[in-house]
Coordinates of C-alpha atoms in Angstrom, one line a residue:
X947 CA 97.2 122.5 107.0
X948 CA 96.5 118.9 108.4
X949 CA 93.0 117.7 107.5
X950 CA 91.2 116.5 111.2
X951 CA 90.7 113.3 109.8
X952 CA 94.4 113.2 109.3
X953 CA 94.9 113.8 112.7
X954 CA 93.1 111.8 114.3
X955 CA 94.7 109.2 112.1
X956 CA 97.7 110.1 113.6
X957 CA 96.4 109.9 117.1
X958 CA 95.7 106.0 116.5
X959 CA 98.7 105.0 114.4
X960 CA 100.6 106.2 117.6
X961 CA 98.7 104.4 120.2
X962 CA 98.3 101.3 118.3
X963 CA 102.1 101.2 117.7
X964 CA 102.0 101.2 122.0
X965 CA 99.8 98.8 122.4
X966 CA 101.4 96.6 119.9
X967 CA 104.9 96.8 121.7
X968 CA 103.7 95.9 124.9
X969 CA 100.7 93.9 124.0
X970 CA 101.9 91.3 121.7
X971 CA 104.6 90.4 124.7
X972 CA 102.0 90.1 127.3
X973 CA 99.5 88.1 124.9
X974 CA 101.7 85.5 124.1
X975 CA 102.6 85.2 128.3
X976 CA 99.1 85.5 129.1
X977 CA 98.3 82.3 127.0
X978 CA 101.2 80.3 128.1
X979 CA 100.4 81.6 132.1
X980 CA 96.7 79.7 131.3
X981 CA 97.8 76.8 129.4
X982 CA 100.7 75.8 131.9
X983 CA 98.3 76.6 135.2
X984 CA 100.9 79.7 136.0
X985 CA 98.5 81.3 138.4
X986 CA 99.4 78.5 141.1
X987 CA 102.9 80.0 140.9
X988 CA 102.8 83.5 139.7
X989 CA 100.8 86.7 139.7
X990 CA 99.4 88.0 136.3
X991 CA 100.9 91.3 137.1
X992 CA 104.7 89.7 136.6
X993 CA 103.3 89.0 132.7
X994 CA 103.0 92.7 133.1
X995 CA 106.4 93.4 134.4
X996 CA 107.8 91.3 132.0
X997 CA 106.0 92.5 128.6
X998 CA 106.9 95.9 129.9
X999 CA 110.4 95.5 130.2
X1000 CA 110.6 93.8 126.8
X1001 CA 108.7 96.9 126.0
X1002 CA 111.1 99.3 127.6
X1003 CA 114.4 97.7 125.8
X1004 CA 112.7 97.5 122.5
X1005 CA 112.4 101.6 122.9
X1006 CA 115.6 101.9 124.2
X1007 CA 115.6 101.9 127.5
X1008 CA 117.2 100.4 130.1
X1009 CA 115.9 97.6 133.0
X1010 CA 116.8 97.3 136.1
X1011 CA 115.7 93.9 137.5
X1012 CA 116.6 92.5 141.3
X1013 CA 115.8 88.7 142.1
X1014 CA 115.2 88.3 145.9
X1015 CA 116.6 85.0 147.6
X1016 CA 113.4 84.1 147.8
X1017 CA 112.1 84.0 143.8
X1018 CA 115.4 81.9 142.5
X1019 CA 116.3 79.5 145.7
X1020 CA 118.3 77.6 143.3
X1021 CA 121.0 80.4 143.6
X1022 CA 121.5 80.4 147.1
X1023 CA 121.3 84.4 147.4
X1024 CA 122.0 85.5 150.3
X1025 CA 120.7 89.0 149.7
X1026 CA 118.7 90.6 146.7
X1027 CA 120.8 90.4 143.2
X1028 CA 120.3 93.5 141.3
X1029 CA 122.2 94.4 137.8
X1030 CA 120.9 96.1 134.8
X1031 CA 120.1 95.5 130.8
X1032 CA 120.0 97.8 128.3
X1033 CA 120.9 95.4 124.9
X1034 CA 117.6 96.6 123.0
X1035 CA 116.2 93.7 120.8
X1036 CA 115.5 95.9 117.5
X1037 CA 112.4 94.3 116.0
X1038 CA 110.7 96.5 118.3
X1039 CA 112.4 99.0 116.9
X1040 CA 111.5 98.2 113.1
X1041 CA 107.9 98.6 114.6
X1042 CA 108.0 101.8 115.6
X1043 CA 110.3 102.9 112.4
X1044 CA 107.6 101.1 110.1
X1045 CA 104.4 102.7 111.9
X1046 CA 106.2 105.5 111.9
X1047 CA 107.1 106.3 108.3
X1048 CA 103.5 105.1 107.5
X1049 CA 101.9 108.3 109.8
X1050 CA 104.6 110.8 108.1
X1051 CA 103.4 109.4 104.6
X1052 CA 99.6 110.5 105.9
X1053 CA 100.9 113.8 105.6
X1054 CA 103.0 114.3 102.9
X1055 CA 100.5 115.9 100.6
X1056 CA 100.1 118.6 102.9
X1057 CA 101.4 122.3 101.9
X1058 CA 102.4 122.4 105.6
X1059 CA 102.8 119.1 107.6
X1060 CA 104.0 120.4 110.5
X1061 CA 101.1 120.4 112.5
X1062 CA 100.3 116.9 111.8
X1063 CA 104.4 115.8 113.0
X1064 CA 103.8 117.5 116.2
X1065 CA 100.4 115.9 117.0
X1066 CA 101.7 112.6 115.9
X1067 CA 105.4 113.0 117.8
X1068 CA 103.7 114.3 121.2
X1069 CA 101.0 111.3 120.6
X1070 CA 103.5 108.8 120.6
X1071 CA 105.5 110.4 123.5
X1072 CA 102.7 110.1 125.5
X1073 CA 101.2 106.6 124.4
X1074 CA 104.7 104.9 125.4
X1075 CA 105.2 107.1 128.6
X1076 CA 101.4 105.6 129.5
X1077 CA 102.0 101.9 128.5
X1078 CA 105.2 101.8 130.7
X1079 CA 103.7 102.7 134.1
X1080 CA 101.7 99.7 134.3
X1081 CA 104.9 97.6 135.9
X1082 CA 105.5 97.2 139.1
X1083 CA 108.1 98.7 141.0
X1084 CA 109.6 95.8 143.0
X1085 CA 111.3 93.5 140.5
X1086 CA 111.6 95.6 137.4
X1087 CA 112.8 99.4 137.3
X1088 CA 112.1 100.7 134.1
X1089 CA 114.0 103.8 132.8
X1090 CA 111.2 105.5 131.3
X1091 CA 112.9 109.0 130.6
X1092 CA 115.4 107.1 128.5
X1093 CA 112.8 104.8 127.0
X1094 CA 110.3 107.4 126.0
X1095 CA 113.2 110.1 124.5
X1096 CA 115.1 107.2 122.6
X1097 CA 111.6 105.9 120.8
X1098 CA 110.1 109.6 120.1
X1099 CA 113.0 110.5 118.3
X1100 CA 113.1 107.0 116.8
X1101 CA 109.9 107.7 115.7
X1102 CA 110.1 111.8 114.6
X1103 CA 113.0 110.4 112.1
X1104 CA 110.6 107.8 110.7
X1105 CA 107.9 110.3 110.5
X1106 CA 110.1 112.7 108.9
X1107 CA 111.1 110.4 106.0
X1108 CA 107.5 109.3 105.2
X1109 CA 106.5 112.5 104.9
X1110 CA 109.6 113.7 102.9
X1111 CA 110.4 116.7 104.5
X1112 CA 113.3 117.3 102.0
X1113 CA 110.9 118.7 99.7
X1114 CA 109.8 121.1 102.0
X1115 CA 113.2 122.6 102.1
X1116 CA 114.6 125.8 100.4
X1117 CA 117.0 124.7 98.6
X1118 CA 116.8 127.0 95.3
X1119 CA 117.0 130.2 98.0
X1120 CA 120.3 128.3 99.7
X1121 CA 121.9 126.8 96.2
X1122 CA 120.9 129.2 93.6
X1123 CA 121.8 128.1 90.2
X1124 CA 123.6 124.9 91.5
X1125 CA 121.0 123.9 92.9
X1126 CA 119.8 121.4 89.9
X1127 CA 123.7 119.6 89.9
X1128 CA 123.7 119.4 93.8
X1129 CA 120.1 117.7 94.3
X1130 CA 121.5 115.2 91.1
X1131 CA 124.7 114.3 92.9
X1132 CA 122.8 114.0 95.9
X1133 CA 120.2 112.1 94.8
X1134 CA 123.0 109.9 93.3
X1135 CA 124.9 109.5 96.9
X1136 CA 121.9 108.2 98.8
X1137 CA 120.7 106.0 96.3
X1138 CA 124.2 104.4 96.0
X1139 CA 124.4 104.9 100.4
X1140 CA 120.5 103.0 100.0
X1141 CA 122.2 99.8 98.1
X1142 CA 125.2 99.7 100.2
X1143 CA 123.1 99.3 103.1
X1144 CA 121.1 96.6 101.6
X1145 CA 124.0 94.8 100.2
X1146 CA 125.2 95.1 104.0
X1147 CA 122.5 93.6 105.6
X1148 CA 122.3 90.8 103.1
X1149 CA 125.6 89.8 103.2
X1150 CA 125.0 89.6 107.1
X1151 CA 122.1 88.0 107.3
X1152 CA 123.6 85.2 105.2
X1153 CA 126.3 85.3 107.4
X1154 CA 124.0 84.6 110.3
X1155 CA 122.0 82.0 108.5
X1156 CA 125.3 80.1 108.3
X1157 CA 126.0 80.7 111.9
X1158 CA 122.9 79.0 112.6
X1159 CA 123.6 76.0 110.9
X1160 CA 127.0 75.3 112.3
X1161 CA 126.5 76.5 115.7
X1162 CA 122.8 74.6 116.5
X1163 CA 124.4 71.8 118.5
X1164 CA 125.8 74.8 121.0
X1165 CA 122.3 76.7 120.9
X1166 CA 120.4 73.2 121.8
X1167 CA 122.4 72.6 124.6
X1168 CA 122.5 76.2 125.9
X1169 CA 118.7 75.4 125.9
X1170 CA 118.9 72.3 127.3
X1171 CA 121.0 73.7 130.0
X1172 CA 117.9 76.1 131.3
X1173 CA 115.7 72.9 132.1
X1174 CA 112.6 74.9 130.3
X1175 CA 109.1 73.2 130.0
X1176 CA 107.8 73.1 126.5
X1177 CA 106.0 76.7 127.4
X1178 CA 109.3 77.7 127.9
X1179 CA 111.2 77.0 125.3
X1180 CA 108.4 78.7 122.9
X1181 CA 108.4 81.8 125.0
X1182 CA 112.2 82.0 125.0
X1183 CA 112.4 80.9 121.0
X1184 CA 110.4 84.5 120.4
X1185 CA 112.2 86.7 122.6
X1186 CA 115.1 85.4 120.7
X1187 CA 113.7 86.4 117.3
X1188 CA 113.0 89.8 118.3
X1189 CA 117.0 89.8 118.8
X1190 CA 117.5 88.6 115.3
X1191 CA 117.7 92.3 113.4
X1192 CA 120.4 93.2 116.7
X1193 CA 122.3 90.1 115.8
X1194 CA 122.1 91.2 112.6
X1195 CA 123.9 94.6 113.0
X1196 CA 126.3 92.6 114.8
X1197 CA 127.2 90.2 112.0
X1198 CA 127.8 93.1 110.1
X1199 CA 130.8 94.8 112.2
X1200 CA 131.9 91.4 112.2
X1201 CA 132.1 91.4 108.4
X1202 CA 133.3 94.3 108.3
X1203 CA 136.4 93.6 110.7
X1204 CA 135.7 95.4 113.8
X1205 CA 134.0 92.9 115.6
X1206 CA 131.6 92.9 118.5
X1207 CA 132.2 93.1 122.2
X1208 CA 131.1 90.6 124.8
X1209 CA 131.8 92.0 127.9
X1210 CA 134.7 94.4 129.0
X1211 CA 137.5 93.0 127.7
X1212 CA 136.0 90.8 125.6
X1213 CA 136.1 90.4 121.9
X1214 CA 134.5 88.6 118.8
X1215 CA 136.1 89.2 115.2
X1216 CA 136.6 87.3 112.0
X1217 CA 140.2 86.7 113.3
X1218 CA 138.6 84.6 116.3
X1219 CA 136.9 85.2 119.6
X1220 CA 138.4 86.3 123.2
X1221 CA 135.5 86.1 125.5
X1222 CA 135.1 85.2 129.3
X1223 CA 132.3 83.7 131.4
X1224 CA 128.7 84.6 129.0
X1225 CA 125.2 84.4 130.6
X1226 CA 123.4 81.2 129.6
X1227 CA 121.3 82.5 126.7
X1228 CA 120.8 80.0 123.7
X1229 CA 121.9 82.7 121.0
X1230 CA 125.2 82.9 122.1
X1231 CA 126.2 79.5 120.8
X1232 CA 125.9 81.0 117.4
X1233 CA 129.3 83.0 117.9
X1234 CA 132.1 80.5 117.1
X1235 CA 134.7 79.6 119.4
X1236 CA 138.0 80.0 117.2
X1237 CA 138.8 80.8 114.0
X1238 CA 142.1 80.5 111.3
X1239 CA 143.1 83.8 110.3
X1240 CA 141.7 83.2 107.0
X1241 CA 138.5 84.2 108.2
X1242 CA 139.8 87.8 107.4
X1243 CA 139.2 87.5 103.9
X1244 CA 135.5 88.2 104.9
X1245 CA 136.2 91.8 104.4
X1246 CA 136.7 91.1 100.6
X1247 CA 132.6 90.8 100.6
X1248 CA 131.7 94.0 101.4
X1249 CA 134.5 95.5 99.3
X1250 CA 133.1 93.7 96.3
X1251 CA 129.8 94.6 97.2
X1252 CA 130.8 98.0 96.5
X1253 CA 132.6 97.3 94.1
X1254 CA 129.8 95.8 91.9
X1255 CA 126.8 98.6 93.3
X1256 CA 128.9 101.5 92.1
X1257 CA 129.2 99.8 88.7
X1258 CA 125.9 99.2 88.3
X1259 CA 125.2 102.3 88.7
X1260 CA 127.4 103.5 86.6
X1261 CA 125.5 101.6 84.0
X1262 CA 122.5 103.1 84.4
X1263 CA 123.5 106.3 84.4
X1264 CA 123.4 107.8 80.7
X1265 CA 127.1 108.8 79.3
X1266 CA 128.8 108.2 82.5
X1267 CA 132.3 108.6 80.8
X1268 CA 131.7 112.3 79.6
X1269 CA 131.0 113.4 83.2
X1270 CA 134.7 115.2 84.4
X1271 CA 136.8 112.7 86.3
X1272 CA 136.2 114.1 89.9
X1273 CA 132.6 113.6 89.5
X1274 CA 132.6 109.9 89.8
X1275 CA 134.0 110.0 93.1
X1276 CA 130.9 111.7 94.3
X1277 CA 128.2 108.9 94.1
X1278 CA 130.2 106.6 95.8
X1279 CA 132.1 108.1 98.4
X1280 CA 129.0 109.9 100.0
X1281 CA 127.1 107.0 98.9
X1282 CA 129.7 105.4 101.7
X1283 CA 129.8 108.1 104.1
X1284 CA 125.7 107.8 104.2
X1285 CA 125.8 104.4 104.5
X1286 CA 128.7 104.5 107.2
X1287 CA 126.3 106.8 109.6
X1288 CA 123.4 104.5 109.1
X1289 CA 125.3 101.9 110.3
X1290 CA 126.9 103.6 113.2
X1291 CA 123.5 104.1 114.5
X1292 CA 122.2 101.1 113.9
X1293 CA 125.9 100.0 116.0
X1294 CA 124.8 101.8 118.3
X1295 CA 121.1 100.8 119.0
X1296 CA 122.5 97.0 119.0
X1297 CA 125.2 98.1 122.3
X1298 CA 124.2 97.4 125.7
X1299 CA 124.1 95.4 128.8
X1300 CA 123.2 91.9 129.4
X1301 CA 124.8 92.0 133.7
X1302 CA 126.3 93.0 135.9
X1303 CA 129.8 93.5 136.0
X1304 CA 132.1 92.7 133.1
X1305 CA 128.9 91.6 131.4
X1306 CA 128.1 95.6 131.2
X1307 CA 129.1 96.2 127.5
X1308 CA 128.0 94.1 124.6
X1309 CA 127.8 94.9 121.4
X1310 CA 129.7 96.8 118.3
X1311 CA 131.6 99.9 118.7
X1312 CA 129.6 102.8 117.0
X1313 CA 132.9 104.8 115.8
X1314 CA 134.6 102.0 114.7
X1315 CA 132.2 100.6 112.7
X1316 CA 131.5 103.8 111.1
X1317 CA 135.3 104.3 110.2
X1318 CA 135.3 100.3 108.5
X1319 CA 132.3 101.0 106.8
X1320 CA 133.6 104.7 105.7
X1321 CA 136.7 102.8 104.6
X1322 CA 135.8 99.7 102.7
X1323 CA 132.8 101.2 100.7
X1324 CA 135.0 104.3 99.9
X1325 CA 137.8 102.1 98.5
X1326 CA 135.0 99.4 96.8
X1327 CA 133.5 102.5 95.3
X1328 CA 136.4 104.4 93.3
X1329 CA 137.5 100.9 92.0
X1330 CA 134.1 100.4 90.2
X1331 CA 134.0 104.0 89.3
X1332 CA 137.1 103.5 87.2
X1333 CA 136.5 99.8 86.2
X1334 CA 135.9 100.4 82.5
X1335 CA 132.7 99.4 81.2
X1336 CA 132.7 97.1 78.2
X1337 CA 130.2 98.4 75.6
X1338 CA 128.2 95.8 73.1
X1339 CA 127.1 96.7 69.6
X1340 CA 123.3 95.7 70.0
X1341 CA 123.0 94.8 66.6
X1342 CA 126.2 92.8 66.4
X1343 CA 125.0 90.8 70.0
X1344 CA 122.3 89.0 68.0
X1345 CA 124.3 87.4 65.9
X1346 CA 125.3 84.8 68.0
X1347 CA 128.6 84.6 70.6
X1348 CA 131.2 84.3 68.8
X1349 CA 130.5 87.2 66.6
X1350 CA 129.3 89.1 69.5
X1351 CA 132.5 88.3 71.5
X1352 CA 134.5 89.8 68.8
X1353 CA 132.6 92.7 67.9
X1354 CA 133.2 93.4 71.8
X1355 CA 134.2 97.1 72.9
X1356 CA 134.2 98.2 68.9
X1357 CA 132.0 101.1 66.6
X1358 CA 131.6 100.4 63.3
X1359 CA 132.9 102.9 60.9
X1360 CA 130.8 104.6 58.4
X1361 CA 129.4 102.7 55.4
X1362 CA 129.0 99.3 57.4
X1363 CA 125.3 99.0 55.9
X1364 CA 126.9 98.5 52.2
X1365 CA 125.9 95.5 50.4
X1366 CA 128.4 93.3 49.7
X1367 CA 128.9 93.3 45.8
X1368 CA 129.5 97.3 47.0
X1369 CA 132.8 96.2 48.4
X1370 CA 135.9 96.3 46.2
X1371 CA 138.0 92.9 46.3
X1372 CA 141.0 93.7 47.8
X1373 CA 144.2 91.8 49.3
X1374 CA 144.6 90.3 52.9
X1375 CA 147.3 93.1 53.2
X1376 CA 144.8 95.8 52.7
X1377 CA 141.4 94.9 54.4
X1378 CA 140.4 97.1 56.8
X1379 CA 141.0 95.8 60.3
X1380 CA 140.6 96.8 63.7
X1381 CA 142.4 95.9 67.4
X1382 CA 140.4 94.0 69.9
X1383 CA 140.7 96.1 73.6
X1384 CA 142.9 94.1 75.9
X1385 CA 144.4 91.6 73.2
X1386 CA 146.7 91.5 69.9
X1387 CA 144.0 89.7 68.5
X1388 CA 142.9 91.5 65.0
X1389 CA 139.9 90.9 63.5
X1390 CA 138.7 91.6 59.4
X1391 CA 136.3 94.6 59.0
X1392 CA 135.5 93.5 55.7
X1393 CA 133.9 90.1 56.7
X1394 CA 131.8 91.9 59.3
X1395 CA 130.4 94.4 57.5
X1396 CA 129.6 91.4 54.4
X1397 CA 127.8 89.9 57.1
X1398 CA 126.0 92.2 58.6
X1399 CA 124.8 93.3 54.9
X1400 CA 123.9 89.8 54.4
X1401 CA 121.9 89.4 57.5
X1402 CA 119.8 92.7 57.1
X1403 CA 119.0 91.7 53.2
X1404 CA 117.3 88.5 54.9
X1405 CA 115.7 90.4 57.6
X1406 CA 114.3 92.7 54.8
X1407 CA 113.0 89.9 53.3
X1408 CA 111.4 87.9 55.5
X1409 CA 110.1 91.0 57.0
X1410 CA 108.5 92.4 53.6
X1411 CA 105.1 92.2 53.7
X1412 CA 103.4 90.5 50.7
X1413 CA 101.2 92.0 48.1
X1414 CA 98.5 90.8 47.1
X1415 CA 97.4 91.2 43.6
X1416 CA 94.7 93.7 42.4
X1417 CA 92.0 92.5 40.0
X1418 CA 91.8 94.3 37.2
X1419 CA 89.4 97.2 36.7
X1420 CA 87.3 97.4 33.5
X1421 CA 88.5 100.9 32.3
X1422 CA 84.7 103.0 30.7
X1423 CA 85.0 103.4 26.9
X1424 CA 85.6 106.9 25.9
X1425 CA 83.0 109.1 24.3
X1426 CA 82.9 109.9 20.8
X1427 CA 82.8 113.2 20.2
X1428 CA 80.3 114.6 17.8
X1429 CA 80.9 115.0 14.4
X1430 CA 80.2 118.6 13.1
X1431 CA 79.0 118.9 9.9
X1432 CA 80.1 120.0 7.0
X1433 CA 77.5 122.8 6.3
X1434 CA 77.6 123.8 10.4
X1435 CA 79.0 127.7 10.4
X1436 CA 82.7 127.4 11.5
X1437 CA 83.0 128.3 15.2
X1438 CA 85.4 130.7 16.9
X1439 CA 89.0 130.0 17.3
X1440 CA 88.2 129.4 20.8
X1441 CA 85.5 126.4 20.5
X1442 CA 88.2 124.7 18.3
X1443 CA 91.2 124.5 20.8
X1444 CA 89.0 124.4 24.0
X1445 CA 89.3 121.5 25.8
X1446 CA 87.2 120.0 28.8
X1447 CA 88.4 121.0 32.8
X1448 CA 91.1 123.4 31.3
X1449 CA 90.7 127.0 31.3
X1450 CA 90.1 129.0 28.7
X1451 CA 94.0 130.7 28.1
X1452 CA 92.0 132.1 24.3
X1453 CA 89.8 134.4 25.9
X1454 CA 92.0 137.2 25.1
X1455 CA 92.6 136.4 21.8
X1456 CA 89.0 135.9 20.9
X1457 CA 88.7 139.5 21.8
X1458 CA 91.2 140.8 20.4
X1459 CA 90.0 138.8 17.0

């Protein structure tokens, strides 16, 4: 059972995780609203609106916002403009995950953490439900059922890993005796799933990185177009990097061919972009204009990336060639149907609104990008379970690189270790010689076992440790034994042939006698 200390532990991961989502936000617009003198044009309480709607999106809700004539004269509204966003930025989202798996790994060595998930889960529930009412509801309408349901289970999953509920599960009752080979093949699929999501994510966010340094001319003048104070421009700059990880899981259906969305009827691939009228935000210079078709040969990154994880797996896995053929498709191809889910969440997370109208639907398309990411690390895995593995003699590796390259893929037979004088003298037509794997090339047996005999004697050598010499020991001089007399009684046989520390084998006889 949860300790009360644990609980209340629990209590205040949750609500600082709230007051971290929407405190942060309003901090950094409270201290811009002072130094810029705000309060001549704004309330304090539109700081509020504003950190809670970043709030909101970041757990997944959506905002509906409605500018009267009034508050934007320079659009000439005739009448209040209202539309809707929903396009979450996910560093709040890491927040909550991160926080999250920290409170389940509170409780993970409990017998029975249930009680401490509940009391954390309901905590959270109602920390973010309380940290949302503070807006106001004439500019900004907040979806709080959705906000609240999307971040609670957001953060039950991250609870549930951190306290690693799998081990909590029955599984000798449900597997039986297969239990030990389904947990090992299991254990083998995520871990590979793990690394394909990693290479993933790398590969996108050096995608992005290079996005960013061909595309900053567009993002400067996007910016420039807003005519934004200096305060402005450092407000905007971090409410872009909480988008960052959401461009992110956009880079990645890029990569991965499917693309990303930008509007209805809108779309941005490798093999170009098709995109209407975009809303004036700085981040969307970043997504080129056109592009050759060349640019499809992006997919070959996260094929190789497969390629290269499953391999490397296969390395350090002991024997992984005695294992029956079908098993090497396991690790890899639920290794790509884990990662494929993960990233058809994640798809889905990074999809939502930025307008009204067209502008309605950005982002990646869950089920496609699950299907790519099914296919690619499926295909990129069987190839590098197959790939054979080239095996080097460790002994033969330090002798340099030429020997080592042609001692490549080869066992040496019995009585390699023999020293050379051992070995007969025999023709070039009958030394023992062996194939090289992939080539005619042919290489003498003979030679390499003479010179790995050679080597070893050296080794031995310099490796002996030296002796150093013992002075020599005066040895005691022996005893004289007494002379008996000549008119001394002669003694029993027994005091003739007895001699010192043996036993006596006469004593019989002298009985006898």
């Amino acid at each position: 059972m949860t300790r009360p200390a644990t609980l209340i532990a629990l209590l205040a991961d949750a609500v600082l995780c709230a007051l971290a989502g929407i405190g942060v936000p309003l901090l950094i617009a409270t201290i811009g609203w002072l130094s810029t003198a705000g309060w001549n044009e704004i309330g304090w309480s539109t700081l509020v609106d504003i950190a809670s709607a970043l709030w909101a999106l970041g757990l997944g809700g959506g905002v509906g916002i409605t500018i009267a004539p009034e508050f934007l004269p320079q659009l000439q509204l005739a009448e209040p403009f209202a539309f809707v966003i929903s396009l979450a930025p996910l560093a709040f989202a890491i927040l909550i995950a991160w926080v999250g798996w920290h409170a389940g790994a509170r409780t993970s060595d409990d017998d029975s953490p249930w009680l401490g998930l509940g009391v954390g889960t309901f905590a959270f529930a109602i920390a973010s439900w309380l940290s949302l009412q503070f807006a106001s509801p004439g500019m900004v309408r907040i979806d709080t059922a959705g906000a609240v349901i999307t971040g609670t289970l957001l953060w039950l999953a991250a609870m549930l890993i951190g306290v690693r509920v799998w081990e909590f599960v029955p599984w000798q009752q449900w597997l039986g005796k297969r239990t030990d080979a389904v947990m090992t093949r299991l254990g083998a699929a995520l871990r590979t799933g793990a690394g394909l999501l990693a290479g993933a994510v790398a590969l996108a966010s050096l995608l992005l990185l290079v996005s960013v340094f061909t595309g900053m001319g567009r993002v400067i003048g996007l910016m420039q177009a807003l005519h934004l104070d200096v305060w402005g421009v450092i407000a905007l700059s971090l409410v872009q990097l909480a988008y960052v990880p959401t461009l992110i899981s956009w880079a990645i259906s890029w990569m991965l061919g499917p693309g990303f969305a930008l509007g209805s009827g809108s779309l941005a691939g490798p093999g170009g972009t098709e995109a209407g009228p975009l809303p004036i935000a700085p981040l969307m210079g970043l997504i080129p204009d056109a592009l050759p078709p060349v640019w499809w040969a992006v997919v070959v990154l996260p094929l190789a990336m497969a390629v290269g994880i499953t391999m490397l797996a296969r390395m350090r896995t002991p024997d992984p060639e005695v294992a029956p053929w079908w098993d090497r498709f396991v690790a890899p191809v639920g290794g790509a149907l884990v990662a494929a889910l993960v990233l058809g969440v994640l798809a889905h997370l990074s999809r939502g609104a930025l307008g009204p109208g067209r502008l309605i639907d950005f982002g990646p398309a869950p089920g496609w990008v699950m299907l790519a990411a099914f296919g690619i690390f499926a295909a990129g895995g069987v190839i590098g379970a197959y790939l054979p593995l080239t095996t080097v003699d460790s002994d033969a590796s330090e002798q340099g690189p030429g020997l080592g390259a042609r001692l490549r893929g080869f066992v040496f037979a019995e009585g390699d270790d023999e020293p050379e004088s051992a070995e007969p003298e025999v023709k070039a037509a009958d030394k023992p010689t062996a194939r090289v794997e992939g080539t005619s090339n042919t290489i003498d047996l003979s030679e390499v076992r003479a010179e790995r005999a050679k080597r070893e004697r050296e080794e031995a050598r310099t490796t002996m440790p030296k002796v150093q010499p013992r002075e020599p020991v005066a040895k005691p001089a022996p005893k004289e034994a007494p002379r008996r007399s000549k008119s001394a009684p002669d003694g029993d046989l027994s005091d003739v042939l007895r001699r010192p520390d043996e036993p006596d084998i006469y004593a019989d006889l002298d009985d006898e006698l």
